[in-house]
Coordinates of C-alpha atoms and ligand atoms in Angstrom, one line a residue:
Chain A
X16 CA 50.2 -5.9 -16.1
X17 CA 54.0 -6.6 -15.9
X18 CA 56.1 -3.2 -15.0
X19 CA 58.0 -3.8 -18.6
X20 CA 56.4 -5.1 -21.2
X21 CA 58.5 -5.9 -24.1
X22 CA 59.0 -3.9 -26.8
X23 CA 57.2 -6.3 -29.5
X24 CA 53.8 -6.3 -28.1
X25 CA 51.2 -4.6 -30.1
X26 CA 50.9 -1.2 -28.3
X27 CA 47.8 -1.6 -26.8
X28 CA 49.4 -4.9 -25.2
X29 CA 51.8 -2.5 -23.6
X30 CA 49.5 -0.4 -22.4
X31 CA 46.6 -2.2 -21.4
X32 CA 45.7 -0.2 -18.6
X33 CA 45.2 2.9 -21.4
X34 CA 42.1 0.8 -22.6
X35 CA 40.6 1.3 -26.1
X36 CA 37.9 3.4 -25.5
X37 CA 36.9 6.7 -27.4
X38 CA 38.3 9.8 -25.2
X39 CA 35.7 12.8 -24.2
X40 CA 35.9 16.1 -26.3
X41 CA 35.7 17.8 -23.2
X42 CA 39.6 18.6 -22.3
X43 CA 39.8 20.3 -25.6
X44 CA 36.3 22.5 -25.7
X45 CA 35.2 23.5 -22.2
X46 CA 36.2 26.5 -20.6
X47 CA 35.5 25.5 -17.4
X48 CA 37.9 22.8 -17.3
X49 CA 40.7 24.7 -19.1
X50 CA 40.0 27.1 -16.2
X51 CA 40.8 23.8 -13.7
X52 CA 43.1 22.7 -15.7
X53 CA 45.7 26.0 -15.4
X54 CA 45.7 25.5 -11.7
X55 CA 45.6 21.4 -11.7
X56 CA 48.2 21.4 -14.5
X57 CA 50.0 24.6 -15.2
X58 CA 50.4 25.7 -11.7
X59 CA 51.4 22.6 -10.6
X60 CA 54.1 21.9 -13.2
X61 CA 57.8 22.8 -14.6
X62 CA 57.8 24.6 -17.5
X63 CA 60.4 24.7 -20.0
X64 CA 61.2 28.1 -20.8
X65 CA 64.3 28.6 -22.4
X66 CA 68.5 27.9 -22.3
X67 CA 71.0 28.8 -20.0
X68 CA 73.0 30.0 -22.6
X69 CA 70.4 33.0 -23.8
X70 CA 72.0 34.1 -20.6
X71 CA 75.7 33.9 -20.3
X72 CA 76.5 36.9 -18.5
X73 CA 75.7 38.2 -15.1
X74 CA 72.7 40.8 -16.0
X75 CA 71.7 38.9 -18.9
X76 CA 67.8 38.6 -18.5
X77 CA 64.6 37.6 -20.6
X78 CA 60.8 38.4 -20.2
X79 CA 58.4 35.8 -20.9
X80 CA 54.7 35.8 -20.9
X81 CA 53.4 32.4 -19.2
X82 CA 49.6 32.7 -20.2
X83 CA 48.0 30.2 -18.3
X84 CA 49.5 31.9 -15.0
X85 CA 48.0 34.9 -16.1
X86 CA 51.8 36.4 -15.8
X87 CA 55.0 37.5 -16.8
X88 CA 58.0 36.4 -15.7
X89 CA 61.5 37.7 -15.6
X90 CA 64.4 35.3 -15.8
X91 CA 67.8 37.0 -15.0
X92 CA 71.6 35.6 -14.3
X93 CA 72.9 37.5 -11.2
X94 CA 76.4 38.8 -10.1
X95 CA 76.6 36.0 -8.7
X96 CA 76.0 33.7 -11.7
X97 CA 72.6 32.0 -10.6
X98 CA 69.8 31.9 -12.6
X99 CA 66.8 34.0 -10.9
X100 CA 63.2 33.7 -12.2
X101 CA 60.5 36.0 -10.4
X102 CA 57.1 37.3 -11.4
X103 CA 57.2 41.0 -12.9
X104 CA 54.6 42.7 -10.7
X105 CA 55.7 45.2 -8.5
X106 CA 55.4 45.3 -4.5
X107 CA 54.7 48.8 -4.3
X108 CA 51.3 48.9 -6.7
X109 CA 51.1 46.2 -8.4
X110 CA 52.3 47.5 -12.1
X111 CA 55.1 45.3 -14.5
X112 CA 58.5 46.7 -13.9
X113 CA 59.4 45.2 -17.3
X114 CA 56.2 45.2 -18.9
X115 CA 56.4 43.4 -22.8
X116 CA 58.3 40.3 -23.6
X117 CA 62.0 41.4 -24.6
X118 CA 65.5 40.3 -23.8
X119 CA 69.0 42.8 -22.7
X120 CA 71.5 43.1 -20.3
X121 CA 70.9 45.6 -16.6
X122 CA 72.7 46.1 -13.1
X123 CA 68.5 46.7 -12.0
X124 CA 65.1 46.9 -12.8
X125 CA 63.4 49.6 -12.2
X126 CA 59.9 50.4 -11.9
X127 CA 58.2 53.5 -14.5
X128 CA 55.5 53.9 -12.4
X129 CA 57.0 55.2 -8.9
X130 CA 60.8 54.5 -9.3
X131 CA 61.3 52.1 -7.2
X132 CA 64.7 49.4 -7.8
X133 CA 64.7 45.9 -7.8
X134 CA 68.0 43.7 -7.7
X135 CA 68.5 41.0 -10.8
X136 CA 66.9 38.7 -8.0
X137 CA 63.8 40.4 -8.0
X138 CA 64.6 42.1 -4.5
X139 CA 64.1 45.9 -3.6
X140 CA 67.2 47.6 -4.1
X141 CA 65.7 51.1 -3.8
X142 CA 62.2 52.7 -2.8
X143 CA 62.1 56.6 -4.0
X144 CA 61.0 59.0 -1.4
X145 CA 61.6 56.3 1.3
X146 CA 61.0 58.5 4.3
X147 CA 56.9 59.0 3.4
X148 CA 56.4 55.1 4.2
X149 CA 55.2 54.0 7.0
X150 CA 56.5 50.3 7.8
X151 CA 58.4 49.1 4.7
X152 CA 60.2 45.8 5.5
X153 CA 62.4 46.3 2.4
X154 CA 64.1 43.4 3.6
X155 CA 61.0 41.0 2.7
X156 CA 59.5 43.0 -0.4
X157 CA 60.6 41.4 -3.9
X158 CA 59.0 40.9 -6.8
X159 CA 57.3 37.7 -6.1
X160 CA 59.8 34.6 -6.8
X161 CA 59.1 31.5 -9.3
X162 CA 61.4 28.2 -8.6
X163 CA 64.1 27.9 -11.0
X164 CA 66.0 25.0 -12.3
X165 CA 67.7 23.6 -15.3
X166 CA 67.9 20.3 -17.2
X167 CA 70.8 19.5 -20.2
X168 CA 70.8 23.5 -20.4
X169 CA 66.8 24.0 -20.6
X170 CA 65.6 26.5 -17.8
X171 CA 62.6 25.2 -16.0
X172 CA 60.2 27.4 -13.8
X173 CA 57.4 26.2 -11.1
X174 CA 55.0 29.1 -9.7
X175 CA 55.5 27.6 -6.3
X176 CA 58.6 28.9 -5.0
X177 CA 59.5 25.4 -3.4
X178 CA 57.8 23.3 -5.3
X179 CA 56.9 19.8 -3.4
X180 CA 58.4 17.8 -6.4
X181 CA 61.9 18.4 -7.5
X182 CA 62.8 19.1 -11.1
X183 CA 64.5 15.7 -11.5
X184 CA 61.7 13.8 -9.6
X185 CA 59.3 15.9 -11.8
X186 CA 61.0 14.6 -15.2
X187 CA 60.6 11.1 -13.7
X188 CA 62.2 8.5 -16.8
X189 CA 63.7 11.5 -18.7
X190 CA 66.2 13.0 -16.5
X191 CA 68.7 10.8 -17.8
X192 CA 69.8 9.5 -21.2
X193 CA 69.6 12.5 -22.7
X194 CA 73.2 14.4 -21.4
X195 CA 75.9 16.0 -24.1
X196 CA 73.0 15.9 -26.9
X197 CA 72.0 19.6 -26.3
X198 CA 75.9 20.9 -26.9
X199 CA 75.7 24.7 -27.1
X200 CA 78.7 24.4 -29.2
X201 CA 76.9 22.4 -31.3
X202 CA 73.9 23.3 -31.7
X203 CA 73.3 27.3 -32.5
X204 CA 70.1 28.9 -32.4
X205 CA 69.4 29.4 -35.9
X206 CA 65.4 30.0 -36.3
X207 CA 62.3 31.2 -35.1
X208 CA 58.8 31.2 -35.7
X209 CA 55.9 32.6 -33.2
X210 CA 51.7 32.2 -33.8
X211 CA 48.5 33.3 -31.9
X212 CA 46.4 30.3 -33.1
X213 CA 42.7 29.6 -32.3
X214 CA 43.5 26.3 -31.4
X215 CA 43.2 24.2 -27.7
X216 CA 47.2 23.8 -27.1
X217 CA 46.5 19.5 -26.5
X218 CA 45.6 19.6 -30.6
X219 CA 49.4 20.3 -31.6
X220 CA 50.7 18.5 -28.9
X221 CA 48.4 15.3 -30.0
X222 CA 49.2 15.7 -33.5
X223 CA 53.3 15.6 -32.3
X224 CA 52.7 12.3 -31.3
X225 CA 51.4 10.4 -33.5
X226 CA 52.1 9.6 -37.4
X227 CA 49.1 8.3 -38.4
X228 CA 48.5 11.9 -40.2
X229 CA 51.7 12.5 -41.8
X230 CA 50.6 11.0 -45.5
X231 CA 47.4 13.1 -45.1
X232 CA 48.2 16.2 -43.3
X233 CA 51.5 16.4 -44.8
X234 CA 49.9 14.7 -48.0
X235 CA 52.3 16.8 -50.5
X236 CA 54.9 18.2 -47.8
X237 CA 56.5 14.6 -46.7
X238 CA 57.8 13.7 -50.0
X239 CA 58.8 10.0 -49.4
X240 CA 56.4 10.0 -46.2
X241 CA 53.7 10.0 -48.3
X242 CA 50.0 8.0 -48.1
X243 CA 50.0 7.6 -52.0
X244 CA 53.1 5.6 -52.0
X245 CA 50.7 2.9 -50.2
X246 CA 53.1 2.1 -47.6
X247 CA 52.5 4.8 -45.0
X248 CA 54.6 5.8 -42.0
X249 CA 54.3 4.0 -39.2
X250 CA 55.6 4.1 -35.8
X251 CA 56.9 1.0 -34.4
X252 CA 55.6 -0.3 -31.2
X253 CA 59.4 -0.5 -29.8
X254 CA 60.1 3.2 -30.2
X255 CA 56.8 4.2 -28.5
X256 CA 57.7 4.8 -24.6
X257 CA 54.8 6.5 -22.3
X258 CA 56.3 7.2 -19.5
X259 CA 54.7 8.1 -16.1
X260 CA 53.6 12.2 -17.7
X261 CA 56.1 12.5 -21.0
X262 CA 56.2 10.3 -23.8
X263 CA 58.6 9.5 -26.7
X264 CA 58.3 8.4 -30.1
X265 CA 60.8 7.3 -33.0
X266 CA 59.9 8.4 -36.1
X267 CA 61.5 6.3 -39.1
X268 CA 62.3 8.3 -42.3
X269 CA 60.2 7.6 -45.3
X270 CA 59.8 4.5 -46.8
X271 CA 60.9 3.6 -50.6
X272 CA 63.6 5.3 -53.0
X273 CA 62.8 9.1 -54.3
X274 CA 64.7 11.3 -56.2
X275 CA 65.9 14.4 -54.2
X276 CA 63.8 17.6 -55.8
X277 CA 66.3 20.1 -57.2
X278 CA 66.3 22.8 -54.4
X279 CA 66.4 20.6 -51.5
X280 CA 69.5 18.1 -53.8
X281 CA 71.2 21.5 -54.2
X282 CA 70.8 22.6 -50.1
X283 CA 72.4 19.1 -49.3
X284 CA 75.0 19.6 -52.0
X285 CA 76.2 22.5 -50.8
X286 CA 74.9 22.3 -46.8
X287 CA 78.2 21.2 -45.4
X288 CA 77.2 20.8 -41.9
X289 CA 73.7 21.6 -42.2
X290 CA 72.7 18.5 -43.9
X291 CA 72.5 15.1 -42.1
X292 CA 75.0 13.5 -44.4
X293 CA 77.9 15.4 -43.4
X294 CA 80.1 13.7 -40.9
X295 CA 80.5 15.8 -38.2
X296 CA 76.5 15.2 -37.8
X297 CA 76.4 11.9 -39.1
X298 CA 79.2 10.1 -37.2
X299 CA 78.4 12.4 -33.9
X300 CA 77.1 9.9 -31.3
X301 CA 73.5 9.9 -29.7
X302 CA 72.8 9.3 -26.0
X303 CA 70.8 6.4 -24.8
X304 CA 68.1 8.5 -25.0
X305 CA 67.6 9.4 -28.7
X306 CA 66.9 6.8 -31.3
X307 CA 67.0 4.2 -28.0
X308 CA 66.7 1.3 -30.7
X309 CA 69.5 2.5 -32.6
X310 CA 67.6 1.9 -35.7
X311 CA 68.8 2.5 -38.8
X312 CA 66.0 3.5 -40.4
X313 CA 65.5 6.6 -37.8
X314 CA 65.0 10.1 -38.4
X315 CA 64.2 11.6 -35.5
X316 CA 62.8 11.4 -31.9
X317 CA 59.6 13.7 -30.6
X318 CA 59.8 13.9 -27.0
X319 CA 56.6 15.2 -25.4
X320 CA 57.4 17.2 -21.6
X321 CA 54.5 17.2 -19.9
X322 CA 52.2 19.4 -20.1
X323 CA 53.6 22.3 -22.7
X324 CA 57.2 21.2 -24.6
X325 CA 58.0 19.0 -27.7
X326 CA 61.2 18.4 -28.2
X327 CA 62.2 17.3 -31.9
X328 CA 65.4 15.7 -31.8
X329 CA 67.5 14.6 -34.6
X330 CA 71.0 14.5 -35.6
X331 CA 71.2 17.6 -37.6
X332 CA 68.7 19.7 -35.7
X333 CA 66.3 20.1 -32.7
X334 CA 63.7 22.4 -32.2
X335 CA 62.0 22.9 -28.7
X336 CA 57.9 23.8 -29.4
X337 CA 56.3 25.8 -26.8
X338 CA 52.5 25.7 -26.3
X339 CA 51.5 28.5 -23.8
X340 CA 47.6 28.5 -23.9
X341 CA 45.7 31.7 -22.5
X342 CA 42.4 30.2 -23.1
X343 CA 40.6 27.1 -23.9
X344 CA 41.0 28.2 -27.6
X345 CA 43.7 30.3 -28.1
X346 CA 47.2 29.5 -27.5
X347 CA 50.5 31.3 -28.3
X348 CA 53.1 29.2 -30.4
X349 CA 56.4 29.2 -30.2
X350 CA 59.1 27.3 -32.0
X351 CA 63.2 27.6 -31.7
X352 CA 65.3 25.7 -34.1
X353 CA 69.1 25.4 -33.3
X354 CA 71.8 23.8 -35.4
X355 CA 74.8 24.2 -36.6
X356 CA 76.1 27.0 -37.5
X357 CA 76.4 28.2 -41.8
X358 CA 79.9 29.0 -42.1
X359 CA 79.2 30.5 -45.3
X360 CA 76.3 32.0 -47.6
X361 CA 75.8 28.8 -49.2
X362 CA 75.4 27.2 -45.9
X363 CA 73.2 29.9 -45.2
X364 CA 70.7 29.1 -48.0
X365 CA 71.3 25.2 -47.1
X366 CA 69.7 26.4 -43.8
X367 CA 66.6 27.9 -44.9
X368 CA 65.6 24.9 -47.2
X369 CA 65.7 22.9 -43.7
X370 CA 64.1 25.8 -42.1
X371 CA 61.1 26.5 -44.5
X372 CA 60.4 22.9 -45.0
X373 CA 59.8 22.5 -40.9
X374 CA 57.9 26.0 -40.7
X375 CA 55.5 24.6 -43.5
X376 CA 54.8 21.5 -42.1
X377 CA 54.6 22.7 -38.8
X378 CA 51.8 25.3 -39.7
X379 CA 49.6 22.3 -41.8
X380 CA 49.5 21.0 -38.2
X381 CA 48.9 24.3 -36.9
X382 CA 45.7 24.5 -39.4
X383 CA 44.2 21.1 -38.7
X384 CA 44.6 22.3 -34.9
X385 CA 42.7 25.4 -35.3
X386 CA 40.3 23.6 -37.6
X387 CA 39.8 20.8 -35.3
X388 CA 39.3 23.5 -32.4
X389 CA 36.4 25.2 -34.7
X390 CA 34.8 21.6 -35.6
X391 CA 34.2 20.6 -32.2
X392 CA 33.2 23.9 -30.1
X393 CA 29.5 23.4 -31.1
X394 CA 30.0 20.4 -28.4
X395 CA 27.9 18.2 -31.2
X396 CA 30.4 15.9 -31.2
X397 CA 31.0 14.1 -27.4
X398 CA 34.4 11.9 -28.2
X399 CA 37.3 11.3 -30.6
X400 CA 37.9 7.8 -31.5
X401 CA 41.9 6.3 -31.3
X402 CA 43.6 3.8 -33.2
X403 CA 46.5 2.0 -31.6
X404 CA 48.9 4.3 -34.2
X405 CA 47.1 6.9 -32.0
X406 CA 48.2 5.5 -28.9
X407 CA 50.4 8.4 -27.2
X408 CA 47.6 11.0 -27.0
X409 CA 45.8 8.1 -26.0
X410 CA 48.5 8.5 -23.0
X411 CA 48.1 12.1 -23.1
X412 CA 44.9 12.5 -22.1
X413 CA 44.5 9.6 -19.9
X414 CA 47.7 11.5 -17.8
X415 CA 45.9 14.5 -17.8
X416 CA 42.5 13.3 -16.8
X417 CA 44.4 11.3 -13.4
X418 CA 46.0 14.5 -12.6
X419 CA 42.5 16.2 -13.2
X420 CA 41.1 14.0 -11.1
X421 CA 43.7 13.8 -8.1
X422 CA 42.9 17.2 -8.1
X423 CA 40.1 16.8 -6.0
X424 CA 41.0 14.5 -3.3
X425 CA 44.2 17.0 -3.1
Chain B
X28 CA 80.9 58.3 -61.2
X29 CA 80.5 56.5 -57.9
X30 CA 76.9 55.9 -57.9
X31 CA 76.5 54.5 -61.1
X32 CA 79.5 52.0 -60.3
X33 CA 77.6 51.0 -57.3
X34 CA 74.0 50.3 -59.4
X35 CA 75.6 48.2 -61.9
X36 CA 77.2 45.8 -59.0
X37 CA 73.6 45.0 -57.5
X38 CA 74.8 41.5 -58.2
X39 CA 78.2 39.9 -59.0
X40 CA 79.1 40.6 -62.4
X41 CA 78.7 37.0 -63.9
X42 CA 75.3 36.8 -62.4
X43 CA 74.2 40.4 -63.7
X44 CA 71.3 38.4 -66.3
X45 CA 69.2 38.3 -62.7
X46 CA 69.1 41.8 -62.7
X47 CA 65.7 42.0 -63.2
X48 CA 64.8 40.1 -60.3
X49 CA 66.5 41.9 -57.6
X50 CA 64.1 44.6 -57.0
X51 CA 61.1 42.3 -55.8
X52 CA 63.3 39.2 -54.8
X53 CA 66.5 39.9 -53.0
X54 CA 64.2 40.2 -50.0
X55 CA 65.9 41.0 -46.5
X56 CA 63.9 38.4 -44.0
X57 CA 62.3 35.4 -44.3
X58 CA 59.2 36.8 -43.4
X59 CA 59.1 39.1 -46.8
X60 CA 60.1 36.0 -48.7
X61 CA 57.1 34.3 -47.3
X62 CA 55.0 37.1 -47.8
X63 CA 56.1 37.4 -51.4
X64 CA 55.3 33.6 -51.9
X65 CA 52.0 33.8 -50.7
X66 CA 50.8 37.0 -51.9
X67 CA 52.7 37.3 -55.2
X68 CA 51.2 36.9 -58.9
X69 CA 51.8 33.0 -59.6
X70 CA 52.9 33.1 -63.0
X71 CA 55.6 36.4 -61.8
X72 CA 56.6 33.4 -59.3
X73 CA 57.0 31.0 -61.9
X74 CA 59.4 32.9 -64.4
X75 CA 61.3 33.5 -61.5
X76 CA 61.9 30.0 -60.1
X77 CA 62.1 29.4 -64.0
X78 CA 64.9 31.6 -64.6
X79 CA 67.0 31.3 -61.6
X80 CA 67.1 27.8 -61.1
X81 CA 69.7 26.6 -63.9
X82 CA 71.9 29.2 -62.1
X83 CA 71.2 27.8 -58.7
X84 CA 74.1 25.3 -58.3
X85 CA 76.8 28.1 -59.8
X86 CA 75.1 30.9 -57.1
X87 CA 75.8 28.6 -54.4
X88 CA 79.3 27.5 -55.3
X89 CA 80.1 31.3 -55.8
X90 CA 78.6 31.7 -52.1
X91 CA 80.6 29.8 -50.5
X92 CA 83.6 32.3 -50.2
X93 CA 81.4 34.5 -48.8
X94 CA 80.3 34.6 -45.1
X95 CA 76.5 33.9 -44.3
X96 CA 75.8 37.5 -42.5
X97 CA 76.6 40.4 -44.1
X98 CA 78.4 39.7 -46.9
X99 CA 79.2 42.2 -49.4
X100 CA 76.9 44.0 -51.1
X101 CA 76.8 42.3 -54.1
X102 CA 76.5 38.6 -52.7
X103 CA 74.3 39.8 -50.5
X104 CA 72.0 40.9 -53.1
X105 CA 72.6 37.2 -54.5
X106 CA 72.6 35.7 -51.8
X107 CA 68.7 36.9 -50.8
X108 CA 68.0 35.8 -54.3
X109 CA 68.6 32.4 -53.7
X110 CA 66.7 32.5 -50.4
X111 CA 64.0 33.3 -52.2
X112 CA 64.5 30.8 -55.0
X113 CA 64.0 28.5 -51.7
X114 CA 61.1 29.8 -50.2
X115 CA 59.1 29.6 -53.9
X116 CA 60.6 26.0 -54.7
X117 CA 58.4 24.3 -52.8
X118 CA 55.4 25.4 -54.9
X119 CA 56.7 23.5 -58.0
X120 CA 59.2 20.9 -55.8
X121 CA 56.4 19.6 -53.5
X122 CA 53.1 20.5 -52.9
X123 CA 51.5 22.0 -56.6
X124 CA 50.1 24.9 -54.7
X125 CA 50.6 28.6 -53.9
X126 CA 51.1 27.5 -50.0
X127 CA 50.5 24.5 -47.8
X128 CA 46.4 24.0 -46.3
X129 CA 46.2 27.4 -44.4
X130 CA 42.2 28.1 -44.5
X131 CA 41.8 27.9 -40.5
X132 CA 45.3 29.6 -39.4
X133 CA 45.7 32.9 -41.0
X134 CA 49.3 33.5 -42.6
X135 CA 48.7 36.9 -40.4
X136 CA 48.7 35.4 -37.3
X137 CA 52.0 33.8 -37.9
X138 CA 55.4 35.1 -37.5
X139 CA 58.9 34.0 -39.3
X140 CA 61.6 35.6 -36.9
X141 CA 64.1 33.7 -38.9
X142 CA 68.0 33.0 -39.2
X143 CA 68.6 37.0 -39.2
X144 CA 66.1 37.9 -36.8
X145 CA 67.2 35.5 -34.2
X146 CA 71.0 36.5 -34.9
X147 CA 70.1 40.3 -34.6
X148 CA 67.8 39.5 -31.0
X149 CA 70.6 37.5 -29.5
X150 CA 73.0 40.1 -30.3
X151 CA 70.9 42.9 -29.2
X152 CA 71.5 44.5 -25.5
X153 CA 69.3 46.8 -23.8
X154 CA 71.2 49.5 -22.1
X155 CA 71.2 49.6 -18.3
Ligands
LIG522 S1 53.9 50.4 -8.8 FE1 56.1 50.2 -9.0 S2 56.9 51.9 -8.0 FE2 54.7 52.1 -7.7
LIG523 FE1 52.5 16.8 -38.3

């Protein structure tokens, strides 16, 4: 097929080498290949894991659990202003030196179990009772390091320390064309919601990518988006881009005329800069690689980064998704939501109508995931059937089966 | 006497016929509003969002001088209020239901750090 097909061909056109075929229930219901699948995929990948700027001083550090390693990881700015990311075991025994997910500021870290000091770059800074070892090389023993690197302010981390692919060779079509839309300045962090859900962590990502469900799933929630206006939404082929592992979509706002309801008229009445229509969001300009049709009729972007982050991007707000699966059924949820800043209490209440409409919406997907998980673990049903709406988790699990499968002639 | 002084301004003085509501809906996190939504008596819901809504436009043009973390008592008071007034709208605004489709993923399981909580954790420093 040609290298780039245009825009206006029927998505399947575009992708003819995704093929039309149902696509096995397996990926999403058997433990043995989510077992595969966290070396193959999670082990193998950059994961997004937070900003640069939750870290603006030298000591600043933050401790994140990365399930499918079966780890934790502590991510710390040194003296000397690098970023640092190293697994939190300890070289004497074995036990965390930080222990539970939490955030603060420290000179060191040091170990509850026999005292023994690491540097903010993981390193041994101090063994007690030193002279009872026999052959420390205190020079060599750290807290095992992660690779660390950083893309328009996002921190990335591989689990091998030098990783084969680079972090800009790893995000492939994406590294550019986003720059200057993730302004700290900008955009504040101004939400937060966290879930342990029964769900396989490909469900949420699937239903990200796709609007085929938003007048069902979101049947009441979408007003304007809605399946009983008769004119449901629909992605256009042009805004669809599957790229080598990550995928976009551009996702039009509702169709037809509606009346705003009286909250959400009041939070964009009194939202200032919160709201969309205000023009320091409104007239702000998007990079090339946000609404890349420069339709009018957009809303917003989701951008997929393979194998874990969704990225909702619009002009008043983005919210980075995190799916960190510690089983083939259970997976921890975590959603950030930055934007500007209220500058007053009625801003502040302008805020939360944003904020509770996108927690809402996101936990009906959350549901249909976990429900969808609990449907198919009986393994009666062998495969799920995709329409050509449907097409980028057709993408989705056609990238993961080829890296499933290179696996083994690795 | 002081303490009387500060129980009659639980809410700016022009706003003082929401009285009633303050005890079980000036809420301090998201996470009790939502937990109030889902869990309180619907028809208690209803007078509420009832009641407060005419007032809604002049609560939020009186909020406006005031700034959006800890504001004085009073607005503060006022200002949870209308939070809540949020978190209940989209009962009658949107969906016709006590909460969205939730009968696979328990409300439990699911955490609202929200705008305060993620102010308060940013700000927060573990001692060395
Ligand atoms: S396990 Fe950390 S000092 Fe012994
Ligand atoms: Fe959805």
């Amino acid at each position: 097929m040609p290298v780039n097909p245009p825009y206006d061909f029927p998505m399947k056109r575009r992708y003819e080498e995704l093929g039309t075929n149902p696509v096995s229930t397996e990926p999403v219901i058997s433990a043995e290949y989510f077992e595969a699948e966290r070396h193959a995929v999670f082990e193998r990948s950059w994961l997004m894991v937070g900003r640069e700027s939750e870290l603006p001083n030298p000591g600043d550090f933050f401790v994140k659990r990365i399930a499918p390693w079966k780890s934790t990881v502590v991510v710390a700015r040194g003296r000397d202003g690098r970023i640092n990311a190293f697994h939190d075991v300890c070289p004497h025994r074995g036990m965390h030196v930080c222990g539970r997910e939490q955030r603060g500021n420290r000179k060191f870290f040091t170990c509850g179990s026999h005292g023994w000091v690491f540097g903010l770059d993981g390193r041994v800074v101090g063994v007690s009772e030193e002279s009872w070892f026999h052959t420390l090389d205190k020079d060599r023993l750290r807290m095992p390091p992660v690779a660390v690197d950083s893309w328009e302010g996002f921190i990335f981390i591989h689990r091998d320390p030098a990783p084969a692919e680079s972090l800009p060779e790893f995000l492939g079509e994406i590294n550019i064309g986003y720059g200057g839309y993730f302004d700290d300045i900008f955009f504040k962090p101004v939400g937060r919601y966290e879930a342990d859900v029964k769900m396989n962590y490909k469900f949420y990502l699937d239903s990200s990518v796709e609007a085929y469900h938003a007048g069902y799933t979101h049947l009441q929630n979408n007003t304007g988006q809605n399946a009983k206006s008769g004119t449901a939404l629909r992605l256009e082929s042009s805004a669809t881009r599957l790229y080598r592992r990550h995928r976009t979509i551009g996702v039009p706002i509702g169709v037809g005329i509606r009346d705003l309801a009286p909250i959400e008229g009041l939070a964009f009445k009194h939202g200032g800069a919160i709201t969309p229509y205000d023009s320091r969001v409104k007239d702000r300009p998007l990079p090339s690689g946000i609404n890349s049709n420069r339709d009018e009729n957009w809303a917003f972007d989701i951008l997929e980064i393979y194998p874990n982050a969704i990225l909702f991007l619009s002009a008043p707000l983005y919210a980075v998704i995190g799916l960190w699966p510690s089983a083939v059924d259970r997976c921890r949820f975590e959603v950030e939501v930055y934007m500007n800043e209220p500058s007053n209490a009625a801003e502040r209440v302008a805020l939360e109508y944003g904020l509770v409409s996108l927690r809402d919406v996101i936990r009906e997907d959350l549901n249909i995931a976990e429900g969808s998980t609990d449907a198919l673990a009986s393994g009666a049903l062998k495969e799920m059937q995709l329409s050509d709406q449907e097409i980028a988790v057709r993408h989705s699990y056609s990238v993961l089966n080829q890296v499933m499968k290179d696996r083994l002639t690795r | 006497m002081r303490g009387s002084h500060m129980v009659s301004a639980v809410l700016p003085s022009q706003f003082a016929e929401l009285t009633e509501f303050v005890a079980q809906w000036a809420l301090p996190s998201e996470q009790a509003r939502f937990n109030q939504r889902i869990h309180a008596d619907p028809a208690n819901i209803k007078h509420f969002y009832d009641t407060i809504l005419p007032w809604m436009d002049r609560i939020l043009v009186h909020l406006r001088d005031f700034p959006p973390l800890d504001p004085p008592a009073p607005e503060l008071n006022l200002m949870r209020l209308a939070l809540s007034c949020v978190e209940v709208s989209r009962i009658f605004e949107a969906w016709g239901q006590q909460d969205v489709r939730a009968d696979f993923l328990d409300p439990a399981r699911f955490t609202c750090v929200g705008y305060e909580g993620v102010k308060h954790s940013l700000s927060r420093k573990v001692k060395p």
